[in-house]
CSV table of C-alpha atoms and ligand atoms in Angstrom, one decimal:
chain,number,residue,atom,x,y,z
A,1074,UNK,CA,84.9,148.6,138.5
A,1075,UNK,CA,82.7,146.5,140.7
A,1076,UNK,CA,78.8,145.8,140.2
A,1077,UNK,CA,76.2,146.7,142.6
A,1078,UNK,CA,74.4,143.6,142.0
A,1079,UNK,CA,70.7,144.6,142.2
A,1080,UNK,CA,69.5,141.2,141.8
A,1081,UNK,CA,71.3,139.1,144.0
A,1082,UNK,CA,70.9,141.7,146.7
A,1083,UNK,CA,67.3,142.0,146.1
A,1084,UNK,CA,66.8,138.3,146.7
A,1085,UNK,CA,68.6,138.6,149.7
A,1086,UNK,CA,66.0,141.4,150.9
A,1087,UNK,CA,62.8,139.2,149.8
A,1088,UNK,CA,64.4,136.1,151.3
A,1089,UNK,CA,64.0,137.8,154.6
A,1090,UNK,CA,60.4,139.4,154.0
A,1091,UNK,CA,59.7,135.6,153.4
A,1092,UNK,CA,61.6,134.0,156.1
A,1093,UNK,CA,59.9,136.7,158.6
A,1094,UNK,CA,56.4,136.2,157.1
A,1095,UNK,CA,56.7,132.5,157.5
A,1096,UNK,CA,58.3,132.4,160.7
A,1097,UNK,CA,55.2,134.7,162.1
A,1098,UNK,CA,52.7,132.6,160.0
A,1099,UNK,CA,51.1,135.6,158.9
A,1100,UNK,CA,49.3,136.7,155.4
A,1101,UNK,CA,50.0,140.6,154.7
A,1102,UNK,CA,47.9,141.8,151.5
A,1103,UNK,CA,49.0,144.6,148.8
A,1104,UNK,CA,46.9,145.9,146.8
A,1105,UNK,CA,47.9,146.5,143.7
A,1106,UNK,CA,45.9,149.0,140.9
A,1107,UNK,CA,46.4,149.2,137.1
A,1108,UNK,CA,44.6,151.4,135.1
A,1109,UNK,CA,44.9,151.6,131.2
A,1110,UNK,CA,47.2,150.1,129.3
A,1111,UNK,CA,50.7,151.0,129.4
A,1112,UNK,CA,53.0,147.8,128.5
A,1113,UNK,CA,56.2,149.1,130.9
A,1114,UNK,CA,53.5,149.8,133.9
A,1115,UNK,CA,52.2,146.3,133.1
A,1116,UNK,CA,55.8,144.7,133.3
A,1117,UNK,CA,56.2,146.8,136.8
A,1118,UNK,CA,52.8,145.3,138.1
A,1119,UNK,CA,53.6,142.0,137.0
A,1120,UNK,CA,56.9,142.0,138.8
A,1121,UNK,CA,55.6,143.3,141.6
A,1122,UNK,CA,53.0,140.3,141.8
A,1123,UNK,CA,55.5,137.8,141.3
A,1124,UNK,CA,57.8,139.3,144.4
A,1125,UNK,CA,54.2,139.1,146.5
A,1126,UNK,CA,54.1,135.3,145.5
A,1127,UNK,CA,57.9,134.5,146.4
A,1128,UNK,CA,57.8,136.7,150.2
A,1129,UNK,CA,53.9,134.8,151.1
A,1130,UNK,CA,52.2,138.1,150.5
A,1131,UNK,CA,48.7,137.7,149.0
A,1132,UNK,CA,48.4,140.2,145.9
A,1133,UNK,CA,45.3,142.0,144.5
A,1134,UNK,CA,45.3,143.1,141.5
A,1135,UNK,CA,42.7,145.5,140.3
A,1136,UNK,CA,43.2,146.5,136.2
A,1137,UNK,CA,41.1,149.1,135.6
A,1138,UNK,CA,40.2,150.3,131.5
A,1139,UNK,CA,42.2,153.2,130.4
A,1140,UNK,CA,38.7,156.2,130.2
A,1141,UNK,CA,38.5,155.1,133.6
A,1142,UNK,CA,36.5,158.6,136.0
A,1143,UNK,CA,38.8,159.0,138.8
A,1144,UNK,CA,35.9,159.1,141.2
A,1145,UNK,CA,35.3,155.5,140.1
A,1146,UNK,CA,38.8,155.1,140.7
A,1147,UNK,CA,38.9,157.1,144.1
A,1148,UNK,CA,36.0,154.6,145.3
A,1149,UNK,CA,37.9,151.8,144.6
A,1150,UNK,CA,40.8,152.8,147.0
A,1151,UNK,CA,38.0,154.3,149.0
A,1152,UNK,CA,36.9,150.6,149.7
A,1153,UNK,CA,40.7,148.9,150.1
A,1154,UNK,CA,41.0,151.8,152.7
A,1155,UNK,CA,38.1,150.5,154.6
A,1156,UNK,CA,39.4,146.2,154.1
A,1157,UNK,CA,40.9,145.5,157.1
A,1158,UNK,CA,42.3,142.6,155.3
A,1159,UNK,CA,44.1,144.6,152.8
A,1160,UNK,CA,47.5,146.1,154.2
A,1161,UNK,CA,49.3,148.3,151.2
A,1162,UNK,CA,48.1,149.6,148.5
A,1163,UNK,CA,49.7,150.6,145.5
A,1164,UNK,CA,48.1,152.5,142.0
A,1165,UNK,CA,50.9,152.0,139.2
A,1166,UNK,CA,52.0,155.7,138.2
A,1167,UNK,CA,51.7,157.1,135.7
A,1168,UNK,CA,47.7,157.2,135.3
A,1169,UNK,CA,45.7,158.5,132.5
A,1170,UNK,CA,45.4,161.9,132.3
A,1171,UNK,CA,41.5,162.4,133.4
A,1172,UNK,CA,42.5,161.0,136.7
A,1173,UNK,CA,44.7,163.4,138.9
A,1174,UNK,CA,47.9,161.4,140.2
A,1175,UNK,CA,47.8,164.1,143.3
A,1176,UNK,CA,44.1,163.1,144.5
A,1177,UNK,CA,44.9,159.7,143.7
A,1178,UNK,CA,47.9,159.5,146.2
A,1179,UNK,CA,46.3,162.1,148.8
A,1180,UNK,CA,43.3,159.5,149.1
A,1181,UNK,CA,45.4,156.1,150.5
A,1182,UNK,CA,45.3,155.8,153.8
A,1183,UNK,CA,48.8,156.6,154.6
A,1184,UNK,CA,49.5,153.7,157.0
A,1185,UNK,CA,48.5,151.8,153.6
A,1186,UNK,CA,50.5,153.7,151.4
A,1187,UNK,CA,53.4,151.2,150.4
A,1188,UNK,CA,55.0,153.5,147.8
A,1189,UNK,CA,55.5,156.7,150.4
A,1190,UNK,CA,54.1,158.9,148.4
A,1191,UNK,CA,51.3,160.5,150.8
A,1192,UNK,CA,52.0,164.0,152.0
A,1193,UNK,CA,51.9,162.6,155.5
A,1194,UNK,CA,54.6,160.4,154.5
A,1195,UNK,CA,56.8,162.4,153.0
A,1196,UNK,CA,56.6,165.1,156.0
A,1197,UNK,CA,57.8,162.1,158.0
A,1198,UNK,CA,60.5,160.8,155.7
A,1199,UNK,CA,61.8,164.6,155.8
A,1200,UNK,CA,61.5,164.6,159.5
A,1201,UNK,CA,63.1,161.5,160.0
A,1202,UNK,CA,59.9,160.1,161.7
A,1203,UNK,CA,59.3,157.4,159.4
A,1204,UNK,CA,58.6,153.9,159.0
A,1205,UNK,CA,57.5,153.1,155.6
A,1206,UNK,CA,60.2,154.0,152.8
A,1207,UNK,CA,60.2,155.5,149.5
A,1208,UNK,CA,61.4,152.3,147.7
A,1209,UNK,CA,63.6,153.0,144.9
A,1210,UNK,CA,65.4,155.6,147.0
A,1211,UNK,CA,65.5,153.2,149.5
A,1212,UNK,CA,66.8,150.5,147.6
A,1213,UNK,CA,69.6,152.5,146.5
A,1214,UNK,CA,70.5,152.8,150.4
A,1215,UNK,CA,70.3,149.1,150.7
A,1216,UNK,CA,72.6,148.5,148.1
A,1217,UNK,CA,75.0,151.1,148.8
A,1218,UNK,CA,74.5,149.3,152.8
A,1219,UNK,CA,75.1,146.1,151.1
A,1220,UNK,CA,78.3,146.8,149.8
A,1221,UNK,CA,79.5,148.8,153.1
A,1222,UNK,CA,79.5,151.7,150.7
A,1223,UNK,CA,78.5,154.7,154.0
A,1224,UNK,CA,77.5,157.7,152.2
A,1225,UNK,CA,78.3,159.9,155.8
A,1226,UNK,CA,80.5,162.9,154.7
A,1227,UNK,CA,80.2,162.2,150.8
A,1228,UNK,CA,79.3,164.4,148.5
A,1229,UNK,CA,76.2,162.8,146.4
A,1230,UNK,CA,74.9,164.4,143.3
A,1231,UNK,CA,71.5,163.2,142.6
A,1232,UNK,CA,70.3,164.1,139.0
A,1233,UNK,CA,66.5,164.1,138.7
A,1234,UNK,CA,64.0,166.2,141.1
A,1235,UNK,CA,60.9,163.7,140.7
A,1236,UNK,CA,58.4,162.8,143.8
A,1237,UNK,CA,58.9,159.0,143.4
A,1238,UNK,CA,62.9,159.0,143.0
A,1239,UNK,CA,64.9,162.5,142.9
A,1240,UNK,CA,63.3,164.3,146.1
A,1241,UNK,CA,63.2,161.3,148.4
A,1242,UNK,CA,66.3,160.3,147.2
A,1243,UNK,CA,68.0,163.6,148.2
A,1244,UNK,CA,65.6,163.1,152.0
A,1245,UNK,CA,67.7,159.3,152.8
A,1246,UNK,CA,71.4,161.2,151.6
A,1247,UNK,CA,70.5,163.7,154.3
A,1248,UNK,CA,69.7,161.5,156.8
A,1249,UNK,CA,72.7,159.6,156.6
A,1250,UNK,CA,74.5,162.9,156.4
A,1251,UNK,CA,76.1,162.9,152.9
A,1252,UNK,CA,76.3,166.5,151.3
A,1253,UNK,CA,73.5,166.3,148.4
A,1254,UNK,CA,73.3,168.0,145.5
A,1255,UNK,CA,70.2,167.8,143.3
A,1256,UNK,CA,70.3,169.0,139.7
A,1257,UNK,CA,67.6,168.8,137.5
A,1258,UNK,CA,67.0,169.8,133.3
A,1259,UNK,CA,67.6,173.3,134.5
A,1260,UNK,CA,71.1,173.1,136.3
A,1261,UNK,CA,73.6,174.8,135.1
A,1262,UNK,CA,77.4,173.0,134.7
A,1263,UNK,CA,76.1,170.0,135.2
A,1264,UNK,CA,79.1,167.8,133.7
A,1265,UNK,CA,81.2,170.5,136.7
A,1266,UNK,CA,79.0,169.4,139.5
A,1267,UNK,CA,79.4,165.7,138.7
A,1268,UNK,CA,82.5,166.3,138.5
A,1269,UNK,CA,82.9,166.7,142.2
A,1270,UNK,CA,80.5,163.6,143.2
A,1271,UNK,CA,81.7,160.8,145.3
A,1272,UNK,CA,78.2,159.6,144.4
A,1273,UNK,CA,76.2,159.6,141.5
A,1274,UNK,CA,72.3,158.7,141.3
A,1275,UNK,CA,71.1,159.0,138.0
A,1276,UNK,CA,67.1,159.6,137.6
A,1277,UNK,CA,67.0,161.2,133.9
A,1278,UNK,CA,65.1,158.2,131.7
A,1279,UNK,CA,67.3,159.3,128.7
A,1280,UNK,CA,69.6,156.2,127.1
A,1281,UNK,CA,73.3,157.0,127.7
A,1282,UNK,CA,72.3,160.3,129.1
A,1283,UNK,CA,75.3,160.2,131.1
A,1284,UNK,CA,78.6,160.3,129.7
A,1285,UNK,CA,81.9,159.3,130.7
A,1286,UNK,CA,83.4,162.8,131.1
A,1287,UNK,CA,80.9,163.9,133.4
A,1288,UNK,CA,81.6,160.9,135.9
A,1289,UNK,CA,84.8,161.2,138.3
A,1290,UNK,CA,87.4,158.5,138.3
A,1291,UNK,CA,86.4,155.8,141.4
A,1292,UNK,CA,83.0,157.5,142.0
A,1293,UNK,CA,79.6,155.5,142.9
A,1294,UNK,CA,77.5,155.1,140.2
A,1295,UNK,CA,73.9,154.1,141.1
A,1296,UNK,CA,71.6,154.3,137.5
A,1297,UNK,CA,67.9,154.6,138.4
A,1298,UNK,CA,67.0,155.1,134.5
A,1299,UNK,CA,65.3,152.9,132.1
A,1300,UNK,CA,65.0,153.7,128.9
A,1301,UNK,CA,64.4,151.3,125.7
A,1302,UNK,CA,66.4,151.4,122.8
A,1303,UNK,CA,64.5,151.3,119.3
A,1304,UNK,CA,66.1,147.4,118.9
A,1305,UNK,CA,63.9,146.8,122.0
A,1306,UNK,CA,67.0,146.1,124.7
A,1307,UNK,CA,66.8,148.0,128.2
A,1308,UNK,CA,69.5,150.8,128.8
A,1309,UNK,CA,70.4,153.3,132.0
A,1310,UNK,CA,71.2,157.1,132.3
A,1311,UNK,CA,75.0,155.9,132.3
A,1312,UNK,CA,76.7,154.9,129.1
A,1313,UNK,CA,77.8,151.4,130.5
A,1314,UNK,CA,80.7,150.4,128.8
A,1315,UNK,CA,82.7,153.8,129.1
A,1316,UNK,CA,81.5,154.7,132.6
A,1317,UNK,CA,82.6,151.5,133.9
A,1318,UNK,CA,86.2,152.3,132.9
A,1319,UNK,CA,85.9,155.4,135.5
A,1320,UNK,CA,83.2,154.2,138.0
A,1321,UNK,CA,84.5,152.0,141.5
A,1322,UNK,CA,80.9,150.4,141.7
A,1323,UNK,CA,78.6,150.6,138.8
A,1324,UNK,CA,74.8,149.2,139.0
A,1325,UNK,CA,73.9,147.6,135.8
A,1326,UNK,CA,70.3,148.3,134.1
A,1327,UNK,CA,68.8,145.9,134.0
A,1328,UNK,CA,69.5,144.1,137.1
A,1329,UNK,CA,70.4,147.5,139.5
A,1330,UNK,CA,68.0,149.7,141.2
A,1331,UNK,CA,64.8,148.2,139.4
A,1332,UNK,CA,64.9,145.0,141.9
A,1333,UNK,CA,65.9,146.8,144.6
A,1334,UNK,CA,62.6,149.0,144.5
A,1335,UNK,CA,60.3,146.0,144.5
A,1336,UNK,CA,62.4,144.2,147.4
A,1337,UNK,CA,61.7,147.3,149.7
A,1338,UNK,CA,58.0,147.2,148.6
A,1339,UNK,CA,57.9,144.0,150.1
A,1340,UNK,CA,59.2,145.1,153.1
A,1341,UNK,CA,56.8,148.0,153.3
A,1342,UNK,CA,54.5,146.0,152.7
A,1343,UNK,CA,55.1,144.1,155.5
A,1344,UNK,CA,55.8,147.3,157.8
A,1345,UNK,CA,52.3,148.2,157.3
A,1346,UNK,CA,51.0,145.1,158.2
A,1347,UNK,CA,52.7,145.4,161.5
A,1348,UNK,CA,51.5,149.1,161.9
A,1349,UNK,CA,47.7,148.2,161.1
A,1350,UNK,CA,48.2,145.2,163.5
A,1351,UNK,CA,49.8,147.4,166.4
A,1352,UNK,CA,53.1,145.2,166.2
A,1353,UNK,CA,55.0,148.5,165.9
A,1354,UNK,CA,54.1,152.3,166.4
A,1355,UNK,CA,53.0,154.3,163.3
B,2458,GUN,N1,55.8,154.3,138.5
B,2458,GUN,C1,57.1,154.3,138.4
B,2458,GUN,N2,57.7,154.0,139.6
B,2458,GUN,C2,56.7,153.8,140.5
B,2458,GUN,C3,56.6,153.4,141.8
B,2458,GUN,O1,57.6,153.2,142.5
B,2458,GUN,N3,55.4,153.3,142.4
B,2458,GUN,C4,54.2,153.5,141.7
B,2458,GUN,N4,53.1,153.4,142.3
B,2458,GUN,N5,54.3,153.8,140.4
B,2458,GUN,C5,55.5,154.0,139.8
């Protein structure tokens, strides 16, 4: 089994983001929102920052109290919408329940909206037509790129139908014309199906959720999961240490996707930049 090394990868992807940013001497601006409380969301937005800080992209962070009225909230983006000097924004999902995440994301201005989440967006990423990327599906591309790992022709089982990660996810496959299946809590034979993967991307959130029997021998596992174990460590969907006795290329957790999503942020971040400045076309 080999490692998809998220990390080292990653840093290979901001290094560029930087070395473009500098090169250009320009100063593209995320805008990053946080509202309540919740310590993994916090961890996310921190890492996100710190990624900002390497590449030479300003960050502003806006932490907002957990009872927070979402039309206090939708007047905030309101107003980052209207700063020219402002280039992405980005409101850390999940939000409190009062607040609707669907109004939340339908207000961004879609040239703005770093995490490709706007209808708009997503018609394009489905149509091909798109410049700005759905990052951790994304990243999975890059790393699979990085490796030399071409998904044309493979069959790749994606398990998990989210927005942010399962649907999108299934969208990039397509587009570089692997055969994708996407199962979900309701699919049936689920350990058969996975069975026939070249490909695996696992978006479940549940610790060890997958097994070693349901992985084929010298398939690509990619694990999008997170989970924390009661002792406090960080674990994937894939039960490491058996499925890297059947996996080729295995990405670890932590140290897989989870870079890889923030590294394409960057680079959307700067793709928007160039798409409010008229450097490329929307
Ligand atoms: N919550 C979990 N993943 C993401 C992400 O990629 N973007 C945002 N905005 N929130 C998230």
């Amino acid at each position: 089994m080999q490692i998809l090394d998220g990390k080292a990868v990653s840093l290979a992807v901001k290094t560029a983001v930087r070395d473009e940013i500098a090169k250009e001497g320009i100063a593209p601006c995320l805008a990053v929102i946080l509202v309540g409380n919740d310590p993994a969301s916090r961890v996310y937005v921190n890492n996100k920052k710190k990624a900002c800080a390497f590449c030479g992209i300003r960050s502003l962070e806006f932490t907002l109290p957990e009872n927070t009225a979402q039309e206090e909230l939708l007047g905030l983006i309101d107003d980052l919408n209207r700063d020219e000097t402002v280039n992405g924004i980005l409101c850390q999902l999940p939000v409190p329940k009062q607040i609707s995440e669907k109004e939340v994301i339908a207000r961004i201005n879609p040239k703005k909206d770093v995490d490709c989440f706007h209808n708009e967006n997503v018609g394009r990423l489905w149509t091909g037509s798109f410049r700005l990327k759905p990052c951790t599906p994304a990243g999975v591309m890059a790393l699979l790129d990085h490796y030399g790992i071409d998904p044309d022709g493979k069959h790749c089982v994606v398990i998990g139908r989210s927005n942010i990660v399962g649907k999108p996810m299934a969208a990039l496959m397509l587009e570089r014309n692997a055969t994708v299946t996407v199962c979900h809590s309701r699919t049936r034979n689920l350990k058969e199906i996975c069975l026939q993967a070249d490909i695996i991307v696992s978006a479940v959130g549940k610790a060890r959720f997958l097994t070693a029997d349901m992985v084929p021998e010298g398939a690509v596992v990619l694990d999008v999961g997170i989970s924390r174990l009661p002792d406090g460590t960080l674990c994937g969907d894939a039960d490491f240490d058996k499925v890297k006795e059947k996996a080729a290329w295995l990405t670890p957790v932590p140290g897989g996707c989870g870079p890889m999503t923030i590294a394409v942020l960057m680079q959307n971040t700067l793709t928007a930049y160039r798409i409010q400045t008229g450097a490329v076309g929307k």
